[in-house]
PDB file of C-alpha atoms in Angstrom:
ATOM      1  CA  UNK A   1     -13.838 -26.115  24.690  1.00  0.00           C
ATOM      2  CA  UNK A   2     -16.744 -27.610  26.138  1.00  0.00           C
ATOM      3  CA  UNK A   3     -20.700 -28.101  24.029  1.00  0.00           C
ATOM      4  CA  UNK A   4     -24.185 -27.904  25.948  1.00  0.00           C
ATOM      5  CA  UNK A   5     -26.808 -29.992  25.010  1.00  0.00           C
ATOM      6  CA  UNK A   6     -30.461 -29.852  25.663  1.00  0.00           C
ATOM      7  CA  UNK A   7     -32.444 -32.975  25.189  1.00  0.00           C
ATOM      8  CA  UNK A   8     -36.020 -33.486  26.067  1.00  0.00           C
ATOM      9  CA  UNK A   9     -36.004 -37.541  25.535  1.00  0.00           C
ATOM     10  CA  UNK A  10     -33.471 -39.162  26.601  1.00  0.00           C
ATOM     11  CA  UNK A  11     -33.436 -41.414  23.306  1.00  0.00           C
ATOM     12  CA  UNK A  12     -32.613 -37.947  20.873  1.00  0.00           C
ATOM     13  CA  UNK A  13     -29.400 -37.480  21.535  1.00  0.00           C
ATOM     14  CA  UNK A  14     -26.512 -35.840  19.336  1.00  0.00           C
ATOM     15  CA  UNK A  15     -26.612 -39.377  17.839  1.00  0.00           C
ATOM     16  CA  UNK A  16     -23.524 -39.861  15.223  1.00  0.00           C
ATOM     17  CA  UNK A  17     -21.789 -36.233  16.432  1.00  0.00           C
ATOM     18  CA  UNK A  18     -21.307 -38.094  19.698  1.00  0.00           C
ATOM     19  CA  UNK A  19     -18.363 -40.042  18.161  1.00  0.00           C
ATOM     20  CA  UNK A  20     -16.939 -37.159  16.643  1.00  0.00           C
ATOM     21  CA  UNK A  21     -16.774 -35.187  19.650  1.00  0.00           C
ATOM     22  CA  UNK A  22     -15.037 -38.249  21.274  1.00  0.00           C
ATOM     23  CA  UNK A  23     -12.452 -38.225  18.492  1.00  0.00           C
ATOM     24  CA  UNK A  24     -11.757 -34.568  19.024  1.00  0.00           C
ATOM     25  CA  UNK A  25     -11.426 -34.953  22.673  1.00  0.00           C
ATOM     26  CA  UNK A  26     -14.346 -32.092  22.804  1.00  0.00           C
ATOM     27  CA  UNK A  27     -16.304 -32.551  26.134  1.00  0.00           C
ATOM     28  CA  UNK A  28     -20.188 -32.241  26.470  1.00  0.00           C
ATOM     29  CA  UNK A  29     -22.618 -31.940  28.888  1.00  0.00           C
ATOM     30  CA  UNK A  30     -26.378 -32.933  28.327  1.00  0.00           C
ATOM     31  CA  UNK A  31     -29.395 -31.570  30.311  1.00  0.00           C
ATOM     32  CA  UNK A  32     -32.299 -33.619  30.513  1.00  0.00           C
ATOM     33  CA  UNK A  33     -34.696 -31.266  30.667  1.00  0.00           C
ATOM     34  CA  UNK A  34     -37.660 -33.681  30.580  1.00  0.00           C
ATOM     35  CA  UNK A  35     -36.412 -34.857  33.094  1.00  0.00           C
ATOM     36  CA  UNK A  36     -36.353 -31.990  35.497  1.00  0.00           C
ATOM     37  CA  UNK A  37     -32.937 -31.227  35.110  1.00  0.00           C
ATOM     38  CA  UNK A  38     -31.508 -27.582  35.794  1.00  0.00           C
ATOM     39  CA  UNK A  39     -29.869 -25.781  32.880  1.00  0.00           C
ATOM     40  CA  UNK A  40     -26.384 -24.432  34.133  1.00  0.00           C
ATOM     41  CA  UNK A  41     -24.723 -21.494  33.997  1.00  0.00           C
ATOM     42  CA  UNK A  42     -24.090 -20.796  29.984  1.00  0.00           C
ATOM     43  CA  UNK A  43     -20.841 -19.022  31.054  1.00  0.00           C
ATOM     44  CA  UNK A  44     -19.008 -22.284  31.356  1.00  0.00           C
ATOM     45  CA  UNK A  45     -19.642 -23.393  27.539  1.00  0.00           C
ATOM     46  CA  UNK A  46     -18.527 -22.256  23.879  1.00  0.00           C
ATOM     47  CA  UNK A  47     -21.530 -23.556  22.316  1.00  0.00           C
ATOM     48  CA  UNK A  48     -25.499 -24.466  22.736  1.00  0.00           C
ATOM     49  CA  UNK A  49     -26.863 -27.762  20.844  1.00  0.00           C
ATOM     50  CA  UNK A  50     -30.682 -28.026  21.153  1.00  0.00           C
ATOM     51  CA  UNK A  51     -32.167 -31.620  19.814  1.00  0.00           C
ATOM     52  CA  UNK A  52     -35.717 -32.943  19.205  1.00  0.00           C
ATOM     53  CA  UNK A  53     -38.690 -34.151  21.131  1.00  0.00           C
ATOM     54  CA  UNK A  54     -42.412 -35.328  20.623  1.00  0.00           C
ATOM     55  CA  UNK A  55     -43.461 -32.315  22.319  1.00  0.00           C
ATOM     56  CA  UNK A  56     -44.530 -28.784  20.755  1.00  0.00           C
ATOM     57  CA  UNK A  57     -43.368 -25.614  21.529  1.00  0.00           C
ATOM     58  CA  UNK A  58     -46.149 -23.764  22.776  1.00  0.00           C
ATOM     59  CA  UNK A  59     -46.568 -26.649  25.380  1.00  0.00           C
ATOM     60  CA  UNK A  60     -45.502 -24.655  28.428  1.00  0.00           C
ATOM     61  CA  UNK A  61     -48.739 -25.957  30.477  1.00  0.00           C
ATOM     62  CA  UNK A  62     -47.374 -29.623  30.332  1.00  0.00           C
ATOM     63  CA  UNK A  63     -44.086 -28.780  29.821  1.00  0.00           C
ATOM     64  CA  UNK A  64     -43.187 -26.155  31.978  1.00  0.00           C
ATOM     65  CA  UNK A  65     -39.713 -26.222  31.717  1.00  0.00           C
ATOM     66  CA  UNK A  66     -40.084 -24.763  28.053  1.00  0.00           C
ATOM     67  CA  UNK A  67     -40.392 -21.371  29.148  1.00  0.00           C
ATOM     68  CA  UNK A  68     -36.665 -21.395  30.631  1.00  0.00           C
ATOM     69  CA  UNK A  69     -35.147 -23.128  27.853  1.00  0.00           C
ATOM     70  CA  UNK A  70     -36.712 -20.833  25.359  1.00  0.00           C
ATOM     71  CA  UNK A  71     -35.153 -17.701  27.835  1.00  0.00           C
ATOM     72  CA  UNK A  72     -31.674 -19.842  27.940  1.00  0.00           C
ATOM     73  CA  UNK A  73     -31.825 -19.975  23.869  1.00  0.00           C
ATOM     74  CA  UNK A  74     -32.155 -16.234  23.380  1.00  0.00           C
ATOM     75  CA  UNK A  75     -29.697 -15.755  25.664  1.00  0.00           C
ATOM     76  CA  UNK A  76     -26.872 -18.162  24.481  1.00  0.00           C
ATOM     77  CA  UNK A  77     -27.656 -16.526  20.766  1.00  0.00           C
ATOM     78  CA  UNK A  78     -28.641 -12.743  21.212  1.00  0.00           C
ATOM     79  CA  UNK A  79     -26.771 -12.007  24.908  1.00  0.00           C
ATOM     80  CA  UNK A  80     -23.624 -13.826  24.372  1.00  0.00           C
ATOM     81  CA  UNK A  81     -23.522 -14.746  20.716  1.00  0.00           C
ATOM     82  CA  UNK A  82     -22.773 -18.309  21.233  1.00  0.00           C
ATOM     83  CA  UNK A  83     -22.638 -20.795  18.386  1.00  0.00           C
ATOM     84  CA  UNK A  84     -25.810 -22.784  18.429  1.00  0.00           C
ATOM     85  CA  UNK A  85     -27.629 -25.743  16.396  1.00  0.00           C
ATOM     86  CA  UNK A  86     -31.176 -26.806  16.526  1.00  0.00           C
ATOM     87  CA  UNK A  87     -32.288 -29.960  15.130  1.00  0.00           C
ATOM     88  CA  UNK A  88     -36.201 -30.687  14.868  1.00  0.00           C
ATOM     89  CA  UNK A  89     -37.643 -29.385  18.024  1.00  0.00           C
ATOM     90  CA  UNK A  90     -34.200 -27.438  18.795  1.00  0.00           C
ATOM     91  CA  UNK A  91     -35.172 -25.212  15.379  1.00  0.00           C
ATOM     92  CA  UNK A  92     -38.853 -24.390  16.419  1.00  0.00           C
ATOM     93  CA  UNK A  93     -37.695 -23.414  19.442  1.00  0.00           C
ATOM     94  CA  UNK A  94     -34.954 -21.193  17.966  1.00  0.00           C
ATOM     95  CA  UNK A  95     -37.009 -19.579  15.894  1.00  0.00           C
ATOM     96  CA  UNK A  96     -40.302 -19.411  18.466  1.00  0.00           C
ATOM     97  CA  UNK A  97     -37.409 -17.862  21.115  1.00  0.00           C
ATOM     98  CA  UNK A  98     -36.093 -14.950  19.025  1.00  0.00           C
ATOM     99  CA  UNK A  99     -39.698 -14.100  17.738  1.00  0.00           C
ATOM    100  CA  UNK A 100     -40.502 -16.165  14.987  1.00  0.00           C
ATOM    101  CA  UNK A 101     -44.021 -18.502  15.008  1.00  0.00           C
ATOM    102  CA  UNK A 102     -44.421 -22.498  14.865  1.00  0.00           C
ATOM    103  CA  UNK A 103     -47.794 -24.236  13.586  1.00  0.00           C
ATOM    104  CA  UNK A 104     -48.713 -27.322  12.896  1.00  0.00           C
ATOM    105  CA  UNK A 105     -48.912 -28.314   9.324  1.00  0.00           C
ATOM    106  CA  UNK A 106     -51.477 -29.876   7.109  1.00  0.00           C
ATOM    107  CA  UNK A 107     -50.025 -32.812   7.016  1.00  0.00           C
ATOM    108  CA  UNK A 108     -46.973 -34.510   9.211  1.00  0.00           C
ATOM    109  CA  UNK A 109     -43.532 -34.771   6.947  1.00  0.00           C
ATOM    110  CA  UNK A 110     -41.974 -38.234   8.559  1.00  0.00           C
ATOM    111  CA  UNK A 111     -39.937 -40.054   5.922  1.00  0.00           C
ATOM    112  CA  UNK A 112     -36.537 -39.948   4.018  1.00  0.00           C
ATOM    113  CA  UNK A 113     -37.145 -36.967   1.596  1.00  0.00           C
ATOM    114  CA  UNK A 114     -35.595 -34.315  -0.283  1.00  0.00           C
ATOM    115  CA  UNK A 115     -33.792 -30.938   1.171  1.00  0.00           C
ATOM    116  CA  UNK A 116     -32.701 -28.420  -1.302  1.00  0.00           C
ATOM    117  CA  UNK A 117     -30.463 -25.826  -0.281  1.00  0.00           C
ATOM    118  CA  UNK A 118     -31.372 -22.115  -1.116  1.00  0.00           C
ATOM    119  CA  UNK A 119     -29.190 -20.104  -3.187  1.00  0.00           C
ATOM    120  CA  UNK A 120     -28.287 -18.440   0.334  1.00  0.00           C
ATOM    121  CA  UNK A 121     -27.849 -21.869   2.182  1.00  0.00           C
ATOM    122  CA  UNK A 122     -25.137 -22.950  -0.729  1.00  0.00           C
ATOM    123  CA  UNK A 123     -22.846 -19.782   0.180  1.00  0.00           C
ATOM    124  CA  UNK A 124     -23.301 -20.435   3.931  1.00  0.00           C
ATOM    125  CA  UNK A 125     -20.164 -21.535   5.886  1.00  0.00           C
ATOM    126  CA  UNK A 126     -22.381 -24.395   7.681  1.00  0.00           C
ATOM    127  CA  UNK A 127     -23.549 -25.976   5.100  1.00  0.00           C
ATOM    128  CA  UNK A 128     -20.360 -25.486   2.733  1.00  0.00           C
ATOM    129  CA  UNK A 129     -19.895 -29.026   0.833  1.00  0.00           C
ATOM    130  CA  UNK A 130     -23.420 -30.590   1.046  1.00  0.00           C
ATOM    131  CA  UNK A 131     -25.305 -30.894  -1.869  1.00  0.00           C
ATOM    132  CA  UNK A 132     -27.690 -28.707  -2.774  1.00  0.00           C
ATOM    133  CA  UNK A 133     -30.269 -31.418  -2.991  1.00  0.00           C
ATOM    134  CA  UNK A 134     -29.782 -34.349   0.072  1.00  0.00           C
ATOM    135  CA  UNK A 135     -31.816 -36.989   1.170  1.00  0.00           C
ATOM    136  CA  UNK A 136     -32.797 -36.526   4.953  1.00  0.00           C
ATOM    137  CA  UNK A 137     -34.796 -38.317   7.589  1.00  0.00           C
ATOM    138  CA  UNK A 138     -37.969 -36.013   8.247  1.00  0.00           C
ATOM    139  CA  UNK A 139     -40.078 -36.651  11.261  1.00  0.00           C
ATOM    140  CA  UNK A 140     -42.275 -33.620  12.485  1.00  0.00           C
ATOM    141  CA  UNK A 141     -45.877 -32.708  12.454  1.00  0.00           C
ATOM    142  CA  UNK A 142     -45.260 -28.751  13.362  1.00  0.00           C
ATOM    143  CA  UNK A 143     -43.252 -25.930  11.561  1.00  0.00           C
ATOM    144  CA  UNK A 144     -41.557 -22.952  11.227  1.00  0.00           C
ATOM    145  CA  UNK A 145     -43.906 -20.698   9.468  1.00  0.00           C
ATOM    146  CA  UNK A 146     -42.406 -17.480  10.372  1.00  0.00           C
ATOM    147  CA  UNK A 147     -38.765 -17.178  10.863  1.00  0.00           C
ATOM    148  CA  UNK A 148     -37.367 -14.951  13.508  1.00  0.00           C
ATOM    149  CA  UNK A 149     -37.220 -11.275  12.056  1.00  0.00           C
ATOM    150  CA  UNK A 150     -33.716 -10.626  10.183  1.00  0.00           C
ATOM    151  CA  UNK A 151     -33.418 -14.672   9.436  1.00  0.00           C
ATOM    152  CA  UNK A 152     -31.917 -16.396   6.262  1.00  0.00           C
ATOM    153  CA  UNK A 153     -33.513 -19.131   5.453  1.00  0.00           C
ATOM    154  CA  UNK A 154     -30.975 -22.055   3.991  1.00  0.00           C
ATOM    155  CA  UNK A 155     -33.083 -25.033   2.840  1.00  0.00           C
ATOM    156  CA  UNK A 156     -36.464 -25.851   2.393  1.00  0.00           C
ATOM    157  CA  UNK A 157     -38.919 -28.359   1.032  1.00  0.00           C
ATOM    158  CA  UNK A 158     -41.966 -28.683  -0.789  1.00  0.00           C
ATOM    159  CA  UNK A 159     -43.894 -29.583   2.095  1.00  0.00           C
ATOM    160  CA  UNK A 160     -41.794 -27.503   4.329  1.00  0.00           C
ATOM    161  CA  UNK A 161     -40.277 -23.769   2.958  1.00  0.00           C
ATOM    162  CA  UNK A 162     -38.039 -23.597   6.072  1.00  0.00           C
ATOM    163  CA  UNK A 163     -36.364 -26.323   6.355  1.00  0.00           C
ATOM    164  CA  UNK A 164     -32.876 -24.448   7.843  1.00  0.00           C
ATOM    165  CA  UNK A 165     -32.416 -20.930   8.760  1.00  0.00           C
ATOM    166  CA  UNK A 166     -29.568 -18.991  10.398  1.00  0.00           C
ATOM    167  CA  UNK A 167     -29.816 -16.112  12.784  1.00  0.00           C
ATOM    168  CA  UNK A 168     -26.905 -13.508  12.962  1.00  0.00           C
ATOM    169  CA  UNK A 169     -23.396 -15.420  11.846  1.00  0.00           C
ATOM    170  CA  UNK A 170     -23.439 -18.127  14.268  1.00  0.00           C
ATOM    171  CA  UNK A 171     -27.174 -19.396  15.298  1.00  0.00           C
ATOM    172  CA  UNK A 172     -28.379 -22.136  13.102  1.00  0.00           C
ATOM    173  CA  UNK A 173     -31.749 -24.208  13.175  1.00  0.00           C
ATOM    174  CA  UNK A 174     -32.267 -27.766  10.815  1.00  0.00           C
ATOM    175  CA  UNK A 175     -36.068 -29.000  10.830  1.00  0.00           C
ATOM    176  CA  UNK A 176     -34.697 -32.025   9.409  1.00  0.00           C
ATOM    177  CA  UNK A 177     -32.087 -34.759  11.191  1.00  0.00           C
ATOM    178  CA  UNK A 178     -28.499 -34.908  10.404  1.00  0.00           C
ATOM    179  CA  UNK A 179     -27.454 -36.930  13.428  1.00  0.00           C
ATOM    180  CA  UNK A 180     -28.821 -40.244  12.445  1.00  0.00           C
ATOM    181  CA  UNK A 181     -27.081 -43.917  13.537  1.00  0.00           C
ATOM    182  CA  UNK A 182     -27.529 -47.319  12.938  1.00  0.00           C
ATOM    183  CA  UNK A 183     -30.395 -47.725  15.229  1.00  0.00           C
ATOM    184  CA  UNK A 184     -32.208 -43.845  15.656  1.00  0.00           C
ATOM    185  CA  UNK A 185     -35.342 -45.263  13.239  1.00  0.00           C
ATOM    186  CA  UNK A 186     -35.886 -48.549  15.478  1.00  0.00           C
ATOM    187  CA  UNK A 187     -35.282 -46.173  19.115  1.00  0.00           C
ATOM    188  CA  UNK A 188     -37.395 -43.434  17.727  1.00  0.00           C
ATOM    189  CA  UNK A 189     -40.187 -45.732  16.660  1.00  0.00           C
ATOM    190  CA  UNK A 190     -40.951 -47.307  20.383  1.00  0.00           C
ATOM    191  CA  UNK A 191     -42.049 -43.843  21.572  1.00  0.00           C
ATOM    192  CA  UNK A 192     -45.460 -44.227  20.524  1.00  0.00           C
ATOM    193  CA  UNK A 193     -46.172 -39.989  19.184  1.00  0.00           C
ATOM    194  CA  UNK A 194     -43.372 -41.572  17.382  1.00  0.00           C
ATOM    195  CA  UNK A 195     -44.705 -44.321  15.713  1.00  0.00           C
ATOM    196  CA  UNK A 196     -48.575 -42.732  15.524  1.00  0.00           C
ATOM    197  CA  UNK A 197     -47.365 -40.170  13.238  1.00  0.00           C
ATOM    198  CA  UNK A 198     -45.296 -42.487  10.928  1.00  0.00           C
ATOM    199  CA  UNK A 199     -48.397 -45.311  10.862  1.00  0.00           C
ATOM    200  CA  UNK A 200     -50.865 -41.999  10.140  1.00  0.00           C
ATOM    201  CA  UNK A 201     -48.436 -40.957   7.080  1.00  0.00           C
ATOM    202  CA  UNK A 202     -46.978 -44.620   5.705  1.00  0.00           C
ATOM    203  CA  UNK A 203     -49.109 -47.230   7.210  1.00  0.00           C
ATOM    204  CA  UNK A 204     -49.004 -49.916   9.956  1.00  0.00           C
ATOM    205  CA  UNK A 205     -45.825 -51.793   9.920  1.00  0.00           C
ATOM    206  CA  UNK A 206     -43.922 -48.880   8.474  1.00  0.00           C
ATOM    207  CA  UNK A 207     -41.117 -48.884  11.011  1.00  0.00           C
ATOM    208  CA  UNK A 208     -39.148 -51.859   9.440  1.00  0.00           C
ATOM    209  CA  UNK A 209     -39.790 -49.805   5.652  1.00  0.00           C
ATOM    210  CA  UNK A 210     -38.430 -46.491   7.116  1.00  0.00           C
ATOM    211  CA  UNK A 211     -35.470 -48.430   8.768  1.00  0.00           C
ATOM    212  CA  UNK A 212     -34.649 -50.504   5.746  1.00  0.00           C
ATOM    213  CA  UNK A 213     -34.767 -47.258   3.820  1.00  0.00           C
ATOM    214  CA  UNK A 214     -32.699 -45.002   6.282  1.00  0.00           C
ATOM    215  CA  UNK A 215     -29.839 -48.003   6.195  1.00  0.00           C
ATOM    216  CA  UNK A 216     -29.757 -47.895   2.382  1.00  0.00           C
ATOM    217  CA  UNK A 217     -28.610 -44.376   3.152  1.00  0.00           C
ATOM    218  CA  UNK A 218     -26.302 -44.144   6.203  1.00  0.00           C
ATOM    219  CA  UNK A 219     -23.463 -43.874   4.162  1.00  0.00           C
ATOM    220  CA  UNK A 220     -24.364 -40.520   2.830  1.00  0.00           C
ATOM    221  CA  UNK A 221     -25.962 -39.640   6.452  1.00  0.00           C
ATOM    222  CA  UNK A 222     -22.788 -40.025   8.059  1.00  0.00           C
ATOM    223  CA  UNK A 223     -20.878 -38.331   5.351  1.00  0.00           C
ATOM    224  CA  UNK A 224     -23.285 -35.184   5.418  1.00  0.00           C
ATOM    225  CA  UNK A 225     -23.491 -35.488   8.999  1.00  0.00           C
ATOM    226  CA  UNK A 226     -19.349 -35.514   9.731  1.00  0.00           C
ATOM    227  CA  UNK A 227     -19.399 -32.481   6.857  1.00  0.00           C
ATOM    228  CA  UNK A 228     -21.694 -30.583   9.113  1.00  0.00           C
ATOM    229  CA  UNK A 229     -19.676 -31.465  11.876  1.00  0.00           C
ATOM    230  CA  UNK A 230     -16.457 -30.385  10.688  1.00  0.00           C
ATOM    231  CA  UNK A 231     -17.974 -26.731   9.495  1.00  0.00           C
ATOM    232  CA  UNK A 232     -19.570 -26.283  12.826  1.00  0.00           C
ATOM    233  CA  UNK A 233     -16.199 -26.341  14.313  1.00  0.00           C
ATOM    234  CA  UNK A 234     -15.390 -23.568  12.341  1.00  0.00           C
ATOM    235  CA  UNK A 235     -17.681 -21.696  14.481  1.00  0.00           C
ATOM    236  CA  UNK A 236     -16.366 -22.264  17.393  1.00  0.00           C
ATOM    237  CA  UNK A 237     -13.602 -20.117  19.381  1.00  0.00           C
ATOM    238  CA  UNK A 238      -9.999 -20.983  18.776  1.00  0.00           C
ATOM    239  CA  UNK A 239      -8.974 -23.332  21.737  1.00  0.00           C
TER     240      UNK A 239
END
């Protein structure tokens, strides 16, 4: 058993899944791919996690190492039917890789807000044991406004209809994070597309706010987070 992880800043990370891999004795190997590091052979893994980033996905020009990931994505999830999970970036890209569109929305969502599950998303095996409404930490500026054709779409949000969607049995993508820890609101806010955004939405000095906030919280973070955990597992082959 072995995960894949793409990362495009090396501070968003799988965060809090980190220590339950270690727990499990499940081994994973990141790529940094802002970094200029090669994505391997997906023959040597059971499963493709794809985290965030300040960058967008039609970015190719300055980021030119999105056009391989996006060809890696479709195919870990249409070629070999891998069990995948985008979070933030990692779900525009899903969708934007298997023919679905990303824009940027009226207004950034950045914040600890509301996701309600769909009627869908409450029967779904990934989700199985959340609640159908859940406070989560929202930090984006772009969206999925078209999901990929033959998608279910799990969770959404007033400001945001697609929130989650899923992709044949086994390909999932979360707009919103799951993988929070103690410190992601402090780490996240010195990258300054980081901190612009949450100023532009909640105002200068809104970093200590969001963090006090997110702590009040961490409890049920961790809780949803290790539930996630747990029924992504499921997903994965028999070892």
């Amino acid at each position: 058993m072995r995960i894949l992880v793409f990362q495009h800043i090396e501070i968003e990370h799988p965060g809090i899944f980190r220590d339950f891999l270690a727990a499990d004795a499940i081994p994973w190997d990141a790529v940094e791919l802002d970094a200029g590091e090669g994505i391997p052979d997906l023959g040597g893994y059971d499963a493709l996690w794809v985290m965030g980033g300040p960058m967008d996905v039609w970015e190719e020009d300055q980021h030119p190492w999105l056009g391989p990931e996006k060809a890696a994505i479709r195919e870990a999830v249409k070629d070999r039917g891998m069990p995948f999970l985008g979070v933030c970036l990692g779900h525009q890209l899903l969708a934007e890789a298997l023919g679905g569109r990303v824009a940027v929305m009226d207004a950034p969502e950045v914040g600890i807000m509301n996701v309600e599950l769909t009627a869908e998303g409450g029967r779904d095996p990934l989700l199985a044991g959340l609640p159908e409404v859940s406070k989560c930490l929202q930090w984006h500026s772009s969206e999925v406004v078209e999901p990929p054709p033959g998608a279910r779409v799990l969770a959404g949000s007033p400001a945001c209809p697609v929130q989650a969607f899923r992709v044949g049995e086994k390909a999932y993508g979360l707009q919103y994070h799951v993988e929070l820890t103690a410190t992601t609101i402090t780490d996240w806010g010195a990258v300054p597309a980081y901190q612009e955004s949450l100023e532009k939405i909640m105002g200068p000095g809104a970093l200590d706010d969001l963090d006090a906030e997110a702590k009040r919280h961490m409890d049920a973070f961790a809780g949803g987070a290790r539930r996630l955990y747990d029924n992504f597992k499921g997903l994965l082959p028999a070892s």
